[in-house]
PDB file of C-alpha atoms in Angstrom:
ATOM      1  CA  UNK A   8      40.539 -34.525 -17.729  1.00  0.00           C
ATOM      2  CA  UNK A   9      37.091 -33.403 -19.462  1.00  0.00           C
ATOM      3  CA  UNK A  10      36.892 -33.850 -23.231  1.00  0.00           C
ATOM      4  CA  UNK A  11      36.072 -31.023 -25.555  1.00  0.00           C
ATOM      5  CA  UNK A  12      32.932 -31.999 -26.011  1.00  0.00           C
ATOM      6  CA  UNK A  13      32.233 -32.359 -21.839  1.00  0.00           C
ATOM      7  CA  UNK A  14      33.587 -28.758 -21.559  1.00  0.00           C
ATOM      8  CA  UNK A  15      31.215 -27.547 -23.920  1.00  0.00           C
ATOM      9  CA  UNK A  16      28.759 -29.361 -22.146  1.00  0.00           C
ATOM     10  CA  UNK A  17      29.487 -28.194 -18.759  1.00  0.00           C
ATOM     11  CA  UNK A  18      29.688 -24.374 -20.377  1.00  0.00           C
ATOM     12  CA  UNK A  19      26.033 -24.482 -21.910  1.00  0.00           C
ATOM     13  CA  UNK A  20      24.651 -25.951 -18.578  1.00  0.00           C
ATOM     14  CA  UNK A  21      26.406 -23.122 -16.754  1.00  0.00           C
ATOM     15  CA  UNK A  22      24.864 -20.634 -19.285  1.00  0.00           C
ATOM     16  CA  UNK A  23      21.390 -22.431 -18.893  1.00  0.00           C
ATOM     17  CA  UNK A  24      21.418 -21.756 -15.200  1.00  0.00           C
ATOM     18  CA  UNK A  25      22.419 -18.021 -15.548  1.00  0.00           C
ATOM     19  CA  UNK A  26      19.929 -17.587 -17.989  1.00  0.00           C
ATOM     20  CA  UNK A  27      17.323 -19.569 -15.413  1.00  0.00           C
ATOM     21  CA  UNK A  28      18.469 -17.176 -12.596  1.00  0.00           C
ATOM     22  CA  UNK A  29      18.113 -14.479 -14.750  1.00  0.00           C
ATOM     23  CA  UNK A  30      14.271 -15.354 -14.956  1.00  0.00           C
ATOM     24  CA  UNK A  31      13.720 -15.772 -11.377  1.00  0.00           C
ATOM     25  CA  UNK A  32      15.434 -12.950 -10.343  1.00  0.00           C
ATOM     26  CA  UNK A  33      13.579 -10.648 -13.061  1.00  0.00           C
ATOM     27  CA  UNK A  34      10.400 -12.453 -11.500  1.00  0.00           C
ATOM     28  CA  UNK A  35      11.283 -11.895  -8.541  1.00  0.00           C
ATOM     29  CA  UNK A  36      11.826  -8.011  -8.526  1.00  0.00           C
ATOM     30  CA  UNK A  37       8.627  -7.866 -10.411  1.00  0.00           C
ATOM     31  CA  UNK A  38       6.943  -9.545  -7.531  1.00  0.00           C
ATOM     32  CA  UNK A  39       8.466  -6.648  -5.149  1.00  0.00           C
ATOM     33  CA  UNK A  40       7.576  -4.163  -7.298  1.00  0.00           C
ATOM     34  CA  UNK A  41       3.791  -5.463  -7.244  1.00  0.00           C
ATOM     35  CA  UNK A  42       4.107  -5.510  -3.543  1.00  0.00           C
ATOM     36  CA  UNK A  43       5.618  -2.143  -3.719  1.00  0.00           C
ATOM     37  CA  UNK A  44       2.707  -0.588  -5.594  1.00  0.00           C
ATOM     38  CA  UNK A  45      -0.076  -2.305  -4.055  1.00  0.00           C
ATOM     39  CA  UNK A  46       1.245  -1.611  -0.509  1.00  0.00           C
ATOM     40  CA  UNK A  47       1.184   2.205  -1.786  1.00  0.00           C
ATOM     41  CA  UNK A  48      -2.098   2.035  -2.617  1.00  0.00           C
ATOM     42  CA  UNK A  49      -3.185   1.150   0.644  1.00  0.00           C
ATOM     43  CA  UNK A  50      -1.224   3.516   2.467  1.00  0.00           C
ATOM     44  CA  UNK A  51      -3.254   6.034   0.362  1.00  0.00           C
ATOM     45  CA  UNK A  52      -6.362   4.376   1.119  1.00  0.00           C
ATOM     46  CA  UNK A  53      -5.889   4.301   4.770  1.00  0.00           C
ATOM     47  CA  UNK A  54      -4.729   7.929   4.689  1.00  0.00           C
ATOM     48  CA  UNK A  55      -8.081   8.716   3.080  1.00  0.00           C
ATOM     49  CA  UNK A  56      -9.722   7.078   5.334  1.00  0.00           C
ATOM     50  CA  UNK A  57      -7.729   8.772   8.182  1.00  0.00           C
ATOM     51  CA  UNK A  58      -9.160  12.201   7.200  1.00  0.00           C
ATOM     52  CA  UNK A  59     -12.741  10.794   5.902  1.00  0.00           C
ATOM     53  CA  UNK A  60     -13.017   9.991   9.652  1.00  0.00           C
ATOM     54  CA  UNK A  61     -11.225  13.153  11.497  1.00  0.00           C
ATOM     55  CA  UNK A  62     -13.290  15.305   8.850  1.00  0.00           C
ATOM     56  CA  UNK A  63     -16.635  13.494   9.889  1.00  0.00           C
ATOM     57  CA  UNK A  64     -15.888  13.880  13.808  1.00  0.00           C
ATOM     58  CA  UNK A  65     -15.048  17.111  13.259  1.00  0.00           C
ATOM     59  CA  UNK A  66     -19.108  17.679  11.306  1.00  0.00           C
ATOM     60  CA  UNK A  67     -20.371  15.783  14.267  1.00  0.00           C
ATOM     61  CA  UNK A  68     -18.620  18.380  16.955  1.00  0.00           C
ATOM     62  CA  UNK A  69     -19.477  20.885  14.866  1.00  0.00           C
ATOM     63  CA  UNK A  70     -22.916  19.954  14.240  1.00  0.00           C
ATOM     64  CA  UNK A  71     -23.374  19.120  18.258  1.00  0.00           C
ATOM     65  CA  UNK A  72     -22.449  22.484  18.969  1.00  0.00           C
ATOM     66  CA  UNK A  73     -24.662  23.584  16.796  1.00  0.00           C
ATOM     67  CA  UNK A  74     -27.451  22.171  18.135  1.00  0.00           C
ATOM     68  CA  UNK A  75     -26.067  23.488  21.884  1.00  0.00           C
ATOM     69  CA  UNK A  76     -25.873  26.593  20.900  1.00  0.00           C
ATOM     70  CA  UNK A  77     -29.854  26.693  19.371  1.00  0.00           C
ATOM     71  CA  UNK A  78     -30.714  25.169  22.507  1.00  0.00           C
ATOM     72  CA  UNK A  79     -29.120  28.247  24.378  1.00  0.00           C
ATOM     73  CA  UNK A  80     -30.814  30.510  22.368  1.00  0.00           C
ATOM     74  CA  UNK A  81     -34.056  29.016  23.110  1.00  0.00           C
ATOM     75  CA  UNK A  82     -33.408  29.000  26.826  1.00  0.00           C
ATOM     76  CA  UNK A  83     -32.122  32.890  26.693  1.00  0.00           C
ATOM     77  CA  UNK A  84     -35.891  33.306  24.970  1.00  0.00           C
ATOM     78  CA  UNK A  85     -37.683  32.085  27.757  1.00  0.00           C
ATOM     79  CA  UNK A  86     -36.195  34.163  30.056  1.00  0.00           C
TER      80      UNK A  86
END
């Protein structure tokens, strides 16, 4: 059978480990929540760049037709 002193022993190890897995699990969670925010942050990103793209395809189309439609008109004045 443990001694007093042994008990008290095993006790502040126990406590020492909580408190250790305390840390690492506060740690931890902030390392998800990093993750978290910076995975966020590129899903914005991307999305931007989603509709930076679409947006410029749709200048191009719009500037091709454009340019179709001037050619038209120059055609419709030589006739």
């Amino acid at each position: 059978m443990p001694s007093g002193s042994q008990a008290q022993a095993e006790v502040q190890r126990l406590r020492d480990q909580i408190a250790q897995m305390q840390v690492s699990t506060v740690e931890q969670i902030a390392e998800v929540q990093r993750k978290y925010e910076e995975l966020q942050q590129q899903l914005i990103v991307d999305t931007v760049a989603r509709e930076v793209a679409a947006a410029a395809r749709e200048v191009e189309a719009a500037a091709m037709a454009a340019e179709q439609s001037r050619k038209y008109d120059e055609l419709q004045l030589q006739l």
